[in-house]
Amino acid sequence: MMWHPATQVLTKDDQAFDPATLSWAVQSVGPEAGEPVTPGEALRRLAETHRLRRVPIGIIGPREATAEQCRIAEAMGLELARHGLQMLCGGKSGVMEAACRGHARGGGLPIGLLPDEEWHAANPHVAIPIATGIGPARNAIIARACLVLVAIGGGVGTLSEMALGLQFSRLVLALADAPHIDGVARLASVDEVLERIAGRILSAV
Amino acid sequence: MMWHPATQVLTKDDQAFDPATLSWAVQSVGPEAGEPVTPGEALRRLAETHRLRRVPIGIIGPREATAEQCRIAEAMGLELARHGLQMLCGGKSGVMEAACRGHARGGGLPIGLLPDEEWHAANPHVAIPIATGIGPARNAIIARACLVLVAIGGGVGTLSEMALGLQFSRLVLALADAPHIDGVARLASVDEVLERIAGRILSAV
Amino acid sequence: MMWHPATQVLTKDDQAFDPATLSWAVQSVGPEAGEPVTPGEALRRLAETHRLRRVPIGIIGPREATAEQCRIAEAMGLELARHGLQMLCGGKSGVMEAACRGHARGGGLPIGLLPDEEWHAANPHVAIPIATGIGPARNAIIARACLVLVAIGGGVGTLSEMALGLQFSRLVLALADAPHIDGVARLASVDEVLERIAGRILSAV
Amino acid sequence: MMWHPATQVLTKDDQAFDPATLSWAVQSVGPEAGEPVTPGEALRRLAETHRLRRVPIGIIGPREATAEQCRIAEAMGLELARHGLQMLCGGKSGVMEAACRGHARGGGLPIGLLPDEEWHAANPHVAIPIATGIGPARNAIIARACLVLVAIGGGVGTLSEMALGLQFSRLVLALADAPHIDGVARLASVDEVLERIAGRILSAV
C-alpha cells in the first residue's frame, strides 16, 4: 500500500482507495512518488485529509467495569477518533461510558444505541443518543451495524454481542479480559486493534 | 415432591402446584396418601391430567446438521410433546426441522419463529409459523421467549442464542456437540435434559 | 368452490385445496358430487375434517376497552377457534384479554406476543405466552406474523399495527370503532370478518 | 425567552438552558441585558455558540417521491443542519436521499437507519450508515429514537412511522402531502416546522 502525499491518494497496485465508499477502484495514478505505509498509517493519512464514510466501529463491554477495563476503553475510543473513525456503543455506563469519554475527547461524536425508551438514559459523554426501546435485543443491532466489534472485558451480555458479530460476519476483536470464543482474535494493545481495524477497512474490495 | 393420584395434585410440603400459573401456592391437602416423584415424573403426571401453561421450551441448533444431531433433536422434540410441553424453535431446516418432526409426531404443535417475512419459509413440520421479518435478530426473541433453551450442535448462530439465553437468565442446556460456554450444563441424554427442564418448571415459586 | 363430503375435499375448477400448505394444486377429483359453498362454509368444513396450517390471525385493540369492544373481541376469538384458526394477539388486557377468553372457550390456544421480558405478564387466558422483551416494537412482529389483522377499537397503538399490516401487505379489517385508514375495510359483524378471512385463506394460490 | 449575547446564555424567567442536557435549570444570570427571541431564533443562536446534544430529528417519507417532495425534504435537511440539529432517516432513496443531501450540504452528518444487513445499502449522502438487519421493523426504532418526526409525503410505510411516533409520544409533524392522522399537525413550510421543533426542544423541562 502506497501513500501519495502530493495528491493525497492511497494506492494498491493499479487501484486507488475511495474514502466515501471504502472501496478500491482502478484509477490511473500519476508518476508521483509514493511511500509505503501500513494499514494503520494509511488510515491516519486518510483521516487527516479526507472524510471517511462513518461506518461505525463498536466498543462493547460491561456496565460494571474495572478501572483497567475503563482505562483501555477510553484509550480505544480516543484512538478511534484520532483515526477519523466513528464509534458506536451501547450508550450506558462502565466500559461504554469510558469509551465515549475518550472518543469525545478525541473530537469524535460517540453514538449510544440505547436499550431504553428515552434518550436521557444515555451516559453524559454520548454525543448522539439513539433510543431503541427494544431492551437488550439492541445487541443484535449493535453487532449488525458495526464493521468491527472490539470487546473489552464483559460477561454474558458482551458474549452475546461477540457471538452475534461472528454470526453476521463482522470482525470481532478482544482486548483485556473479554470472554473467549473461537474466531475472535485476542490482542494485547490498542495499537494492534487499530492495525486490524485498518486492515479490515482497507481490504474491503 | 409428592403426587396424589386420587386428587391429581402435586404437593411439596404444604403447597400445591398450579399448572396454569406454573407456581406453588399454600393449599390444604386432604389426608390422601401421595407417592414420591422426581420432577420428570411429576411433569408427566401433570401432563396426563392437566393443561400446563404452554410457556415455550426452545430447541436451537444449526440448519446444516449431522444425522446424529437430527436424531437427538427429533427425540428431544418428541419427549417435550409427551411431557405436555410447548416447543419453539427457529422454524428452519436441520436441527430445527428434526425437532419439529419429533414434536408433531408426539402430538405437539411446534412453533417456528422465523427470520423471514412470510410464513411459507417454515419447514413443513412447523404447526404454528410465526414470521418475524427481522432476520437473525429473531434469535434475541427466541432466547427471551423460552423458559429453557436446549442447544443441539451448532455454530455461531447457536452460540449467540445460548449467550442471549444466559443474558436473559434462562436455563441453557447443551446436548451433543453444542458450543461450550461457562454457565451451560452439558448433558448426555434427552432424559437428563427433561429432568432439568422439569426441575426448572417445578421450582418456579 | 365445491365441497365434496365423501372425500372431504374442497375444489375449485380442477384444483383441490391443501390444508397443510394453504394452497391449491391441480388434482384429479373423482366424479363424486360436490355442493357449492361460500369461503366461510368451506373453512368450517375443512376445520371439522382436517388440520389447517396454523398461520396466525391477529386481533388487535386497546388495553382500555369498552364493554362493547370486549364483547365483540370475545365473539371474534371464539369464532376463530370454531373455524380452526389460530389466534394471536398482544397478550395484554382489554380487547386482547377478551379475544383470548373467547378463543380459549372455543377450544383454541391463544398466543400472546408480549412486549414484556417475562411470560407472567400475559393475561390469564393466553395459552401460549411469547415474551419478546422488545416493548411496543413487538407490534411490527404481530403485523408481520399474521395473515389477517382484525382491529377492534383502539388508538395510536392499534393504528400503528394496522399501518404496519398494510405496509406488509396483510389484509387489515376494522370492526367496531377502530381507527380509520384508507385500505382498511370497515365491517359490521364478526360473520363478515370471517367470510373475508376465509376468502383470504382460500384465495392464496 | 431571552438571548444574552455577551454570555451566550438563553434564559426563561430565572432559568438558563443547558444545551448538553436539553433542559432548564435555575441559574443566577447577571444584570446583562437580553433580547427577546422566538424558539427558532433561540435555537439558531445556541447552534452558533454551543454544541447541542444531538438527539435525532427524523425525516420520514417514501422511496418513490415526487420532485416537490424531494425539494421540500432537501430544504428540511439543510435547515436542520443550519440549526445544529442531528438528522436521522431511513437511509434509502426518494425523500430520505433528498433529506440527506440537504443535511450534508448544510454541514450535517445525516444518519441512515437502514433496514438492510449491510451498510452499502445506504444512499450516497448518508454520512453515518447504521445497518439494522431487521427490515421495515426498523421503523419502530426510527420512531423511538427521534425527538420529532417530520413526514413528507408517503404511503403506508410513512403512516406506520407516524403512528408509532404518536404511540411513543413523539411530536409528529406533516409537510406536503403526508398521510393525515389525528394528532399530527399539518404545516405549510419548513420554517413552521423548525419553529415547532425548536419549541419542543426548548420546552423540555
Tab-separated table of C-alpha atoms in Angstrom, chain C residues 87-179:
chain	number	residue	atom	x	y	z
C	87	MET	CA	-55.423	-16.532	17.077
C	88	LEU	CA	-52.522	-14.296	18.010
C	89	CYS	CA	-52.667	-11.014	19.902
C	90	GLY	CA	-50.577	-8.760	22.086
C	91	GLY	CA	-51.372	-10.801	25.185
C	92	LYS	CA	-52.306	-7.912	27.466
C	93	SER	CA	-55.644	-6.678	28.901
C	94	GLY	CA	-58.771	-5.167	27.338
C	95	VAL	CA	-59.550	-6.256	23.797
C	96	MET	CA	-56.629	-8.693	23.883
C	97	GLU	CA	-57.820	-10.446	27.028
C	98	ALA	CA	-61.401	-10.670	25.788
C	99	ALA	CA	-60.230	-12.152	22.493
C	100	CYS	CA	-58.136	-14.730	24.349
C	101	ARG	CA	-61.056	-15.648	26.610
C	102	GLY	CA	-63.270	-16.287	23.626
C	103	HIS	CA	-60.638	-18.194	21.701
C	104	ALA	CA	-59.819	-20.450	24.674
C	105	ARG	CA	-63.548	-21.038	25.270
C	106	GLY	CA	-63.818	-22.248	21.671
C	107	GLY	CA	-61.011	-24.737	22.232
C	108	GLY	CA	-58.273	-22.586	20.735
C	109	LEU	CA	-54.802	-21.938	22.085
C	110	PRO	CA	-54.480	-18.136	22.003
C	111	ILE	CA	-50.956	-16.831	21.557
C	112	GLY	CA	-49.913	-13.638	23.319
C	113	LEU	CA	-46.905	-11.893	21.770
C	114	LEU	CA	-45.923	-9.815	24.763
C	115	PRO	CA	-43.909	-6.596	24.895
C	116	ASP	CA	-42.609	-7.737	28.281
C	117	GLU	CA	-39.472	-9.583	29.288
C	118	GLU	CA	-41.223	-12.387	31.178
C	119	TRP	CA	-44.214	-14.558	30.316
C	120	HIS	CA	-46.023	-13.838	33.609
C	121	ALA	CA	-47.093	-10.509	32.132
C	122	ALA	CA	-49.625	-12.287	29.895
C	123	ASN	CA	-53.346	-12.134	30.639
C	124	PRO	CA	-54.662	-15.350	32.246
C	125	HIS	CA	-56.372	-16.576	29.069
C	126	VAL	CA	-53.228	-16.636	26.954
C	127	ALA	CA	-52.432	-20.307	26.360
C	128	ILE	CA	-49.053	-19.730	24.689
C	129	PRO	CA	-47.241	-16.685	26.094
C	130	ILE	CA	-44.332	-15.457	23.962
C	131	ALA	CA	-42.330	-12.801	25.792
C	132	THR	CA	-40.427	-10.714	23.269
C	133	GLY	CA	-38.748	-8.213	25.590
C	134	ILE	CA	-38.760	-5.555	22.865
C	135	GLY	CA	-41.590	-3.354	24.132
C	136	PRO	CA	-44.182	-1.911	21.775
C	137	ALA	CA	-41.846	-2.618	18.839
C	138	ARG	CA	-43.402	-6.077	19.031
C	139	ASN	CA	-46.309	-4.541	17.111
C	140	ALA	CA	-44.159	-4.840	13.990
C	141	ILE	CA	-43.856	-8.581	14.606
C	142	ILE	CA	-47.568	-9.039	15.249
C	143	ALA	CA	-48.300	-7.276	11.963
C	144	ARG	CA	-45.764	-9.428	10.124
C	145	ALA	CA	-46.766	-12.755	11.667
C	146	CYS	CA	-50.486	-12.574	10.959
C	147	LEU	CA	-52.215	-13.394	7.689
C	148	VAL	CA	-55.073	-11.080	8.623
C	149	LEU	CA	-55.346	-8.371	11.287
C	150	VAL	CA	-58.711	-7.573	12.826
C	151	ALA	CA	-58.808	-4.226	14.647
C	152	ILE	CA	-61.428	-3.742	17.332
C	153	GLY	CA	-61.477	-0.192	18.687
C	154	GLY	CA	-58.125	1.271	19.506
C	155	GLY	CA	-55.969	4.356	19.496
C	156	VAL	CA	-52.493	5.080	18.178
C	157	GLY	CA	-51.106	1.692	19.218
C	158	THR	CA	-53.749	-0.120	17.201
C	159	LEU	CA	-53.290	2.383	14.392
C	160	SER	CA	-49.582	1.591	14.209
C	161	GLU	CA	-50.320	-2.138	13.962
C	162	MET	CA	-52.892	-1.506	11.222
C	163	ALA	CA	-50.454	0.673	9.264
C	164	LEU	CA	-47.670	-1.892	9.659
C	165	GLY	CA	-50.103	-4.562	8.481
C	166	LEU	CA	-50.841	-2.603	5.321
C	167	GLN	CA	-47.127	-1.987	4.821
C	168	PHE	CA	-46.548	-5.753	4.991
C	169	SER	CA	-49.431	-6.438	2.547
C	170	ARG	CA	-51.603	-8.056	5.169
C	171	LEU	CA	-55.387	-7.990	4.982
C	172	VAL	CA	-56.457	-5.484	7.633
C	173	LEU	CA	-60.080	-5.358	8.740
C	174	ALA	CA	-61.813	-3.000	11.137
C	175	LEU	CA	-64.673	-3.821	13.488
C	176	ALA	CA	-66.465	-1.552	15.920
C	177	ASP	CA	-64.836	1.851	16.279
C	178	ALA	CA	-61.298	1.032	15.077
C	179	PRO	CA	-59.284	3.931	13.642
